[in-house]
XYZ file of C-alpha atoms in Angstrom:
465
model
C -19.476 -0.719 -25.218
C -19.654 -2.673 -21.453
C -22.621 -4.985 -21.136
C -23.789 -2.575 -18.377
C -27.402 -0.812 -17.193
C -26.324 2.082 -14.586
C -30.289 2.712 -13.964
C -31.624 -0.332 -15.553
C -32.183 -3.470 -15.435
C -32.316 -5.801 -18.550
C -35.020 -4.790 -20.457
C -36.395 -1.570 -21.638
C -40.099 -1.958 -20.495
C -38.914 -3.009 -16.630
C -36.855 0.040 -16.866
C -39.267 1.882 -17.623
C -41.685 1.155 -15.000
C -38.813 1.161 -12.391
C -38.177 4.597 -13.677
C -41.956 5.424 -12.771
C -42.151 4.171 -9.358
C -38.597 5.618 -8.337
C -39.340 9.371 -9.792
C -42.946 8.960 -7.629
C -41.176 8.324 -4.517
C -38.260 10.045 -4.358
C -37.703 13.590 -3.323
C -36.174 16.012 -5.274
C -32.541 16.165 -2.750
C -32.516 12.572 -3.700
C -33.507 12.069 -7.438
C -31.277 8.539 -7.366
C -31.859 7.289 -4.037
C -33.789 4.077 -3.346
C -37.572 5.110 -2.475
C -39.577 4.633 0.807
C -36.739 4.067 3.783
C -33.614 3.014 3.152
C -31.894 0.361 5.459
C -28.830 1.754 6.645
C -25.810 0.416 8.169
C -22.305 1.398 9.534
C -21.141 -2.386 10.431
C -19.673 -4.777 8.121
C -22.092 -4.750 5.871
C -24.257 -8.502 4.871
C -22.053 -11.340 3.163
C -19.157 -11.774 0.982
C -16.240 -14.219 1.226
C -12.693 -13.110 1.856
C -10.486 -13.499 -1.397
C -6.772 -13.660 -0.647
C -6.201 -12.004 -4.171
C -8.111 -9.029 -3.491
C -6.648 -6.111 -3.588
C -7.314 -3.326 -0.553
C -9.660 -1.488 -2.653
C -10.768 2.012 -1.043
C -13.890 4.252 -1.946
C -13.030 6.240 -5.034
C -14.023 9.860 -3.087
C -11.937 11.777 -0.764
C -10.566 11.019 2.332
C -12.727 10.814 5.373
C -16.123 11.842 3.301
C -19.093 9.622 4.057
C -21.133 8.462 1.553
C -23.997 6.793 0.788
C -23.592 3.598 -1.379
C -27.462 2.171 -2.592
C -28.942 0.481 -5.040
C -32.553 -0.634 -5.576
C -35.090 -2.772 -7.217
C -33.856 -3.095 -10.717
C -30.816 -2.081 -10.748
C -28.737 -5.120 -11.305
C -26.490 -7.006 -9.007
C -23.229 -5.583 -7.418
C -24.208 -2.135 -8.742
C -23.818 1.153 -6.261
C -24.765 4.177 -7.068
C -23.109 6.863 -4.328
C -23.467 9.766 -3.653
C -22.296 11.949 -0.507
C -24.168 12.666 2.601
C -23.092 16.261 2.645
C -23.346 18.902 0.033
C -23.881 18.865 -4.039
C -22.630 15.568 -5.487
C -22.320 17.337 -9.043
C -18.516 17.661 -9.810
C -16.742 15.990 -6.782
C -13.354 14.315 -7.514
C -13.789 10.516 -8.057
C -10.290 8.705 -7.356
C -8.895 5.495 -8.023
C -10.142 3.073 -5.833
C -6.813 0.925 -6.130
C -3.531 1.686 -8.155
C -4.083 -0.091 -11.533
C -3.776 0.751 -15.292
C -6.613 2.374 -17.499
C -7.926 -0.099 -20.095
C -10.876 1.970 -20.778
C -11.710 6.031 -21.287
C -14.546 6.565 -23.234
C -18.146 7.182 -23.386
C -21.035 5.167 -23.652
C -24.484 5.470 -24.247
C -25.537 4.327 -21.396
C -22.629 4.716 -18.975
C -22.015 8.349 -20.166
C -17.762 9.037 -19.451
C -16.720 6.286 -17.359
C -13.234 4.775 -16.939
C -12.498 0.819 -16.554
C -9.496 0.378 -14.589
C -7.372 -2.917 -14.570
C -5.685 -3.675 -10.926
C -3.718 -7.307 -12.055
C -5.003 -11.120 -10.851
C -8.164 -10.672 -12.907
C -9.237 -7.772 -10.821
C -11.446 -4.408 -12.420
C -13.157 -1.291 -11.304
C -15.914 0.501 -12.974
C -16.746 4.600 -12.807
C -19.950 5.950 -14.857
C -21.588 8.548 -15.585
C -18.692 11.400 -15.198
C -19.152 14.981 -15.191
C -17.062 15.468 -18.580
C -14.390 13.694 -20.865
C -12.402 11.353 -18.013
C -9.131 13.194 -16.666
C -6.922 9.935 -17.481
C -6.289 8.333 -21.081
C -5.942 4.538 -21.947
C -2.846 2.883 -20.740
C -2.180 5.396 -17.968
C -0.782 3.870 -14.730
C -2.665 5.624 -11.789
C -1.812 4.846 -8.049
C -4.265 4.601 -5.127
C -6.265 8.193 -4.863
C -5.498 9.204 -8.152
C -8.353 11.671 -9.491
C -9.855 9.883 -12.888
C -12.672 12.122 -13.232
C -15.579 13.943 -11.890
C -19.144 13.338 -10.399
C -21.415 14.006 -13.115
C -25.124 12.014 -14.754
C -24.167 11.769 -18.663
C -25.447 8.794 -20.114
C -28.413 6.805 -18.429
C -28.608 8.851 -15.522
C -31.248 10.228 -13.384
C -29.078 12.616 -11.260
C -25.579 13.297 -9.937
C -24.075 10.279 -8.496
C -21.226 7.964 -9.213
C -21.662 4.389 -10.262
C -19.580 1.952 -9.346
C -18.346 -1.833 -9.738
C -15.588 -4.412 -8.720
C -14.931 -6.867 -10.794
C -13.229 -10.150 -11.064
C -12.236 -11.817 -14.230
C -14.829 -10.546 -16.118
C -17.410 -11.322 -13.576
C -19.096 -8.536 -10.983
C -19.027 -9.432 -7.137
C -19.365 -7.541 -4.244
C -17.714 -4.764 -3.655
C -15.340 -4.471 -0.567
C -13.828 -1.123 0.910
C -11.090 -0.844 3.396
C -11.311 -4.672 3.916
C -15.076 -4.420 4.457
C -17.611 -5.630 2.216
C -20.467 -3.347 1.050
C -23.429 -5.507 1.754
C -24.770 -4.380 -1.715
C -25.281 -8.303 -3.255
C -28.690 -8.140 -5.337
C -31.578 -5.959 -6.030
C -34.326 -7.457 -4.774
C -34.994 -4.649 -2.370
C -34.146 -0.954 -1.904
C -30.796 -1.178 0.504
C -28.264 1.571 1.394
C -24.919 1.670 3.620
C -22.738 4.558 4.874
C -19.229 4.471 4.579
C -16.698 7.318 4.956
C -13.360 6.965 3.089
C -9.617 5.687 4.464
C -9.080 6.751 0.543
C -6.254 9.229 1.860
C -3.000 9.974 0.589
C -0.289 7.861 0.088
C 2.313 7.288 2.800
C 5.906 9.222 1.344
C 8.815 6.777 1.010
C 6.886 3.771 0.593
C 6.667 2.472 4.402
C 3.381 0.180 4.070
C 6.347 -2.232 2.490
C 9.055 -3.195 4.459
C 11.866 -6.419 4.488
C 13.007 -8.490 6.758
C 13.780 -12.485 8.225
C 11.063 -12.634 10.542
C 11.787 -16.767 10.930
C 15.190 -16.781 11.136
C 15.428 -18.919 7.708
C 17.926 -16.845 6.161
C 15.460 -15.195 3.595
C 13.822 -11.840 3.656
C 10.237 -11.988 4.122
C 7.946 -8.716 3.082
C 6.031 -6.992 5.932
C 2.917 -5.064 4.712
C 1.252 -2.219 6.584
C -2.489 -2.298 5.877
C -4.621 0.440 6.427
C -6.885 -1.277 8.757
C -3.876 -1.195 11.388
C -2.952 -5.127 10.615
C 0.745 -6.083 9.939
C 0.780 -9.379 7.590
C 3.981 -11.294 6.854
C 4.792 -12.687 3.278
C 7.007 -15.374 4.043
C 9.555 -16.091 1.286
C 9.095 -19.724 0.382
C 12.647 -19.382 -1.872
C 10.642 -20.450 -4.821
C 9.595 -18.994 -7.970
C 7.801 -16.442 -7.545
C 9.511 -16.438 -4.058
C 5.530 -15.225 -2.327
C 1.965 -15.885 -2.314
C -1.282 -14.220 -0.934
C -1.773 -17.687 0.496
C 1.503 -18.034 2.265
C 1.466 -15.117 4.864
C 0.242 -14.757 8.741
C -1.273 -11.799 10.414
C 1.342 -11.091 13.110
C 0.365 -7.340 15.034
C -2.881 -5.296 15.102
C -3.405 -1.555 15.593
C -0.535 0.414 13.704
C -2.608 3.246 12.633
C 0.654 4.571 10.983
C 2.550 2.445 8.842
C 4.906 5.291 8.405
C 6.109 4.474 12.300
C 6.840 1.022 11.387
C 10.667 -0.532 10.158
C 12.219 -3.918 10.851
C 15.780 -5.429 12.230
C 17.329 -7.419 14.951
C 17.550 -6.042 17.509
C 18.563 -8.429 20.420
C 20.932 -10.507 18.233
C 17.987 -13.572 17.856
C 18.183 -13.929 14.536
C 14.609 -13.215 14.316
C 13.833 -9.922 12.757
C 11.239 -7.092 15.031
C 9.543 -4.063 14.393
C 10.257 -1.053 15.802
C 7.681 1.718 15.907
C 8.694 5.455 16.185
C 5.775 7.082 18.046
C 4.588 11.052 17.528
C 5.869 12.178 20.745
C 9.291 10.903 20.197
C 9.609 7.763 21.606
C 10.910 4.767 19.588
C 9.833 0.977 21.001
C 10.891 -2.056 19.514
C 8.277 -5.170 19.711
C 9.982 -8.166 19.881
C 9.641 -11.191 17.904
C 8.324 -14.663 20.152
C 8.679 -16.643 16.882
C 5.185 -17.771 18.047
C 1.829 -17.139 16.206
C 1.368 -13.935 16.115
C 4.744 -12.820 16.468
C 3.932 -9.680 18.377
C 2.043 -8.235 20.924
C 1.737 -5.237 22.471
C 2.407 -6.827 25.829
C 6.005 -7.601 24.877
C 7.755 -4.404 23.758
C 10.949 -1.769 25.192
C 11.105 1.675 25.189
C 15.129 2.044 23.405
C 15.406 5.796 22.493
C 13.332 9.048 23.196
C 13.483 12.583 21.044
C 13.075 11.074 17.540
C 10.661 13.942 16.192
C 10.606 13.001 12.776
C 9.980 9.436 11.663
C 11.016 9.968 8.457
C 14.683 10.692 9.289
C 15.259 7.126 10.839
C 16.555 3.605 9.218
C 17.896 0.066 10.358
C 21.116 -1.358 9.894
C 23.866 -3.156 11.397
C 26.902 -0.997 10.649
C 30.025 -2.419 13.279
C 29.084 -6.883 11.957
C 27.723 -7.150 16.020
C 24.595 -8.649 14.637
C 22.686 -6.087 16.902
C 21.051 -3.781 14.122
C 21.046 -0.151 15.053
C 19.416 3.181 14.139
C 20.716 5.451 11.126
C 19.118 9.172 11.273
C 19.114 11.257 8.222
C 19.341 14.961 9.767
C 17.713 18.317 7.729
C 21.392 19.299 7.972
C 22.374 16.702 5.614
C 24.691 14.640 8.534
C 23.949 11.389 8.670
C 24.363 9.502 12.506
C 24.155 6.176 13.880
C 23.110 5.241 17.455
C 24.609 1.885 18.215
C 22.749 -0.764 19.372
C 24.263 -1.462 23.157
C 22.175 -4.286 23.731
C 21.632 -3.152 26.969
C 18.262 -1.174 28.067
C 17.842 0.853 26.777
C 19.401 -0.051 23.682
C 20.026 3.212 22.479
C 21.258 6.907 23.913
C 21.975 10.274 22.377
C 25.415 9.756 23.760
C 26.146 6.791 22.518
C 26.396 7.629 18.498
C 28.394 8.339 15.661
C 28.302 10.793 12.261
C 29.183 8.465 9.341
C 28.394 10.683 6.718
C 27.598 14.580 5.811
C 26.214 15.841 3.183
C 22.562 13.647 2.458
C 19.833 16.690 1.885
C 17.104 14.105 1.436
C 16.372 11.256 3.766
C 14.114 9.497 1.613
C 16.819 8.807 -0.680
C 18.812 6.303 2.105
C 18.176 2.796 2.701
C 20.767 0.415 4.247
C 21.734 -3.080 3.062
C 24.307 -5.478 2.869
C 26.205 -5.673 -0.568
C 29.324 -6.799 -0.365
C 28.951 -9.470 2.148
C 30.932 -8.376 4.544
C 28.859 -8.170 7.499
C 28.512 -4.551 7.715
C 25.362 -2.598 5.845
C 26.203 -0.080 3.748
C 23.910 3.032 2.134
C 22.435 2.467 -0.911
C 21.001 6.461 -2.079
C 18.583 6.650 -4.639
C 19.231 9.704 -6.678
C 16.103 12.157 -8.280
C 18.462 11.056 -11.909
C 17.207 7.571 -11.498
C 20.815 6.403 -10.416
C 21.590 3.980 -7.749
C 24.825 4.490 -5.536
C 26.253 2.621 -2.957
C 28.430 3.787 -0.205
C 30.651 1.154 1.047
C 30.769 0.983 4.855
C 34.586 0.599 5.952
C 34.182 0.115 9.319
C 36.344 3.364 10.140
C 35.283 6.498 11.681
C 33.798 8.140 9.450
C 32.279 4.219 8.335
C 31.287 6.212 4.614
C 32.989 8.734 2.449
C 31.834 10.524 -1.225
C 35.150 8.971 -2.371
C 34.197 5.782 -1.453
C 30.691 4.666 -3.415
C 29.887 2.656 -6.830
C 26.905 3.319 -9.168
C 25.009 -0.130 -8.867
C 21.924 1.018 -10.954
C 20.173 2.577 -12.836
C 16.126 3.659 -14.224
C 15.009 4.026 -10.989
C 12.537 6.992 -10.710
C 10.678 6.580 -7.451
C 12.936 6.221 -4.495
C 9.965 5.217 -2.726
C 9.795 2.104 -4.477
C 13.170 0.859 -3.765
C 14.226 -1.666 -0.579
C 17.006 -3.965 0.087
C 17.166 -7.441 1.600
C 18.309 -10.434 1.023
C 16.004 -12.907 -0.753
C 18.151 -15.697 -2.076
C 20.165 -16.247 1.510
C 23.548 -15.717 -0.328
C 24.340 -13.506 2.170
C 24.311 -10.193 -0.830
C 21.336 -7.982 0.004
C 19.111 -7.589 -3.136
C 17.054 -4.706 -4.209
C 13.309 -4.612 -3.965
C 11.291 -2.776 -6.121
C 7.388 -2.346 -5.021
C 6.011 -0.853 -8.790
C 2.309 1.423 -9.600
C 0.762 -1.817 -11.095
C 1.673 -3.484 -7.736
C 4.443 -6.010 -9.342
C 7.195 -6.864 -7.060
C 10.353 -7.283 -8.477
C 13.626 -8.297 -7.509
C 16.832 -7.456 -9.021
C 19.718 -9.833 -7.595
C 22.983 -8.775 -6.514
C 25.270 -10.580 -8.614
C 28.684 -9.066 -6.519
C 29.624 -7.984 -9.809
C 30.248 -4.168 -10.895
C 27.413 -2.562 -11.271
C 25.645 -5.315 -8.788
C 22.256 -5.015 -10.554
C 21.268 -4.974 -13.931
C 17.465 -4.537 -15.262
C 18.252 -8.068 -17.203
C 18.896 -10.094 -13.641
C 15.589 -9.705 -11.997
C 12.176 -11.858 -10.990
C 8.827 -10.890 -10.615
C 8.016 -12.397 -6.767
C 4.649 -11.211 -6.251
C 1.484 -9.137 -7.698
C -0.900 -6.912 -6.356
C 1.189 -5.384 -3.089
C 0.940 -1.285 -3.102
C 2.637 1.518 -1.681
């Protein structure tokens, strides 16, 4: 059983008197809340240090619900009970606050259900006092917003609420939401904070990831989309493990939608940019200064107009120019490419080619070099798990059905696959971002199949879809 007090502090006769004055004061709507007036706040909350390690942890309730997190006199450091500002709290889905792995499922005396869940580097979260038996077992991998149970008051519980801690290595500290931290540090006095949830659904096709040189070193770096709108470079050092949380650089601000976001060369630099496709079509490319931050918003092109569904679109460079251009997977199943002119605009709706027919889902298509040979290829991943590459032969049409080789296999989620190359030997790699937020290479050995689940390095923890 935890070494935890959900209403409690240490001993049973403080408890009890804190029990006393707390059922006095409150009202009946708010049986668990902190009595007389609570302090609240909608700002960043009171102190807390930022920990490079920590992982973008969310509140465990529904997206865009507000909530009030409190504690009180007695209740024990770090703890916060919530419970929503709108309508009953009895039975509401709790979530995963982070994608992780169960480690405990069970029920305590005085936690009641709860569910322990185990998110790598030394990092925990707590849920107590569920509604009923938890709805995930031990050694189940959940992802971000997974449901784990529901809003209940078993155990040592005075009323419907969730409890809830972060911990790290064994050791509770402040909890942090969307970047923020809670301001919930002690319980020396009755404090409360409102915060509504960013704990929303994950993005499809994995786009908060993406690859690319952004330093012109020869080595992919990874480009993560956080929910707070910043874009953070990993930069790959070539070592092993090939990137840190200590070794990366905030480089844009305010992209709302990471789905928008994917990365090439565009103007033949060397430098990889981003390119953002917008919801009324347009498609701008920021370019990369190479300076600190590498973008701005100030220095960006408008290069195509029309694109209606983000989804459909990918980078490559598929004629060895060095200029990467735009691959569209259409509902019809035709895959096109609109070559990069280099001009401006860089791209046109008359200036493109179809490569290849018969694609009925455009998540399944990323676009690497494998063979070395200057021009990026398809790589599909298939619902079967298998890995196929279609060899770009620089003809019209550049890729054919008869044309492809089976490179891997085991892969379940296409969403977790990407390609780049992370060794500079020219052969793009594969990428895979997994649930317990392991990043893992496999290398392209040039060999047939090119990957193999034996040739592969774990080159960073604790990076989500």
């Amino acid at each position: 059983m935890p070494t935890f007090h959900a209403t409690c502090r240490k001993d049973m006769i403080q408890r009890f008197l804190v029990f006393c004055i707390l059922a006095i004061l409150a009202t009946p709507a708010q049986a668990h809340a902190s009595s007389g007036t609570p302090h609240l706040e909608v700002a960043t909350g009171r102190t807390g240090q930022v920990d490079e390690t920590r992982p973008l942890f969310q509140l465990p309730v529904q997206c865009s619900e507000t909530w009030r997190l409190s504690t009180y006199i007695g209740h024990d450091d770090y703890d916060i009970d919530m419970t929503p500002t709108e309508g009953a709290a009895s039975g509401r889905p709790i979530l995963a606050s982070f994608a992780g792995t169960v480690v405990t499922s069970t029920y305590g005396t005085s936690g009641g259900y709860y569910v322990k869940i185990s998110h790598g580097a030394g990092w925990e979260t707590l849920y107590l006092h569920m509604l009923e038996s938890p709805m995930v077992d031990v050694g189940d991998v959940v992802k971000i917003g997974d449901q784990i149970g529901k809003v209940g008051s078993t155990g040592n519980s005075s009323g419907p609420h969730l409890h809830y801690e972060q911990i790290r290595n064994g050791t509770k500290v402040e909890s942090w939401f969307n970047g923020q931290p809670s301001g919930i540090t002690h319980d020396d006095a009755n404090y409360s904070v409102l915060r509504t949830s960013n704990n929303c659904p994950t993005l499809p096709d994995g786009h908060r990831v993406q690859v690319g040189d952004l330093n012109a070193d020869g080595l992919d770096d990874l480009v993560q989309m956080r929910d707070n709108g910043d874009v953070v470079v990993f930069w790959n050092s070539g070592n092993n493990p090939n990137f840190s949380w200590s070794n990366n650089r905030l480089v844009l601000q305010g992209i709302t939608d990471p789905s928008m976001i994917r990365v090439g060369d565009f103007n033949k630099d060397g430098m990889d940019d981003l390119l953002q496709i917008r919801p009324n079509g347009d498609v701008v490319v920021f370019w990369n200064s190479g300076n600190n931050p590498n973008f701005s918003w100030s220095n960006n092109r408008l290069v195509l107009q029309g694109i209606t569904d983000k989804g459909q679109i990918n980078v490559g460079d598929f004629n060895a120019d060095e200029l990467d251009d735009l691959v569209q997977v259409r509902p019809n199943g035709d895959v096109v490419v609109f070559w990069n002119s280099g001009n401006n605009p860089n791209f046109s709706w008359s200036n493109n080619r179809l490569v290849l027919q018969g694609i009925t889902d455009k998540g399944q298509i990323k676009a690497g070099d494998f063979n070395a040979d200057e021009l990026d290829d398809l790589v599909q991943v298939r619902p079967n798990g298998d890995v196929v590459v279609f060899w770009n032969s620089g003809n019209n049409p550049n890729f054919s059905w008869s044309n492809n080789r089976l490179v891997l296999q085991g892969i379940t989620d296409k969403g977790q696959i990407k390609a780049g190359d992370f060794n500079a030997d020219e052969l793009d790699d594969l990428v895979q971002v997994r649930p317990n937020g392991d990043v893992v290479v496999f290398w392209n050995s040039g060999n047939n199949p090119n990957f193999s689940w034996s040739n592969n390095r774990l080159v960073l923890q604790g990076m989500y879809l």
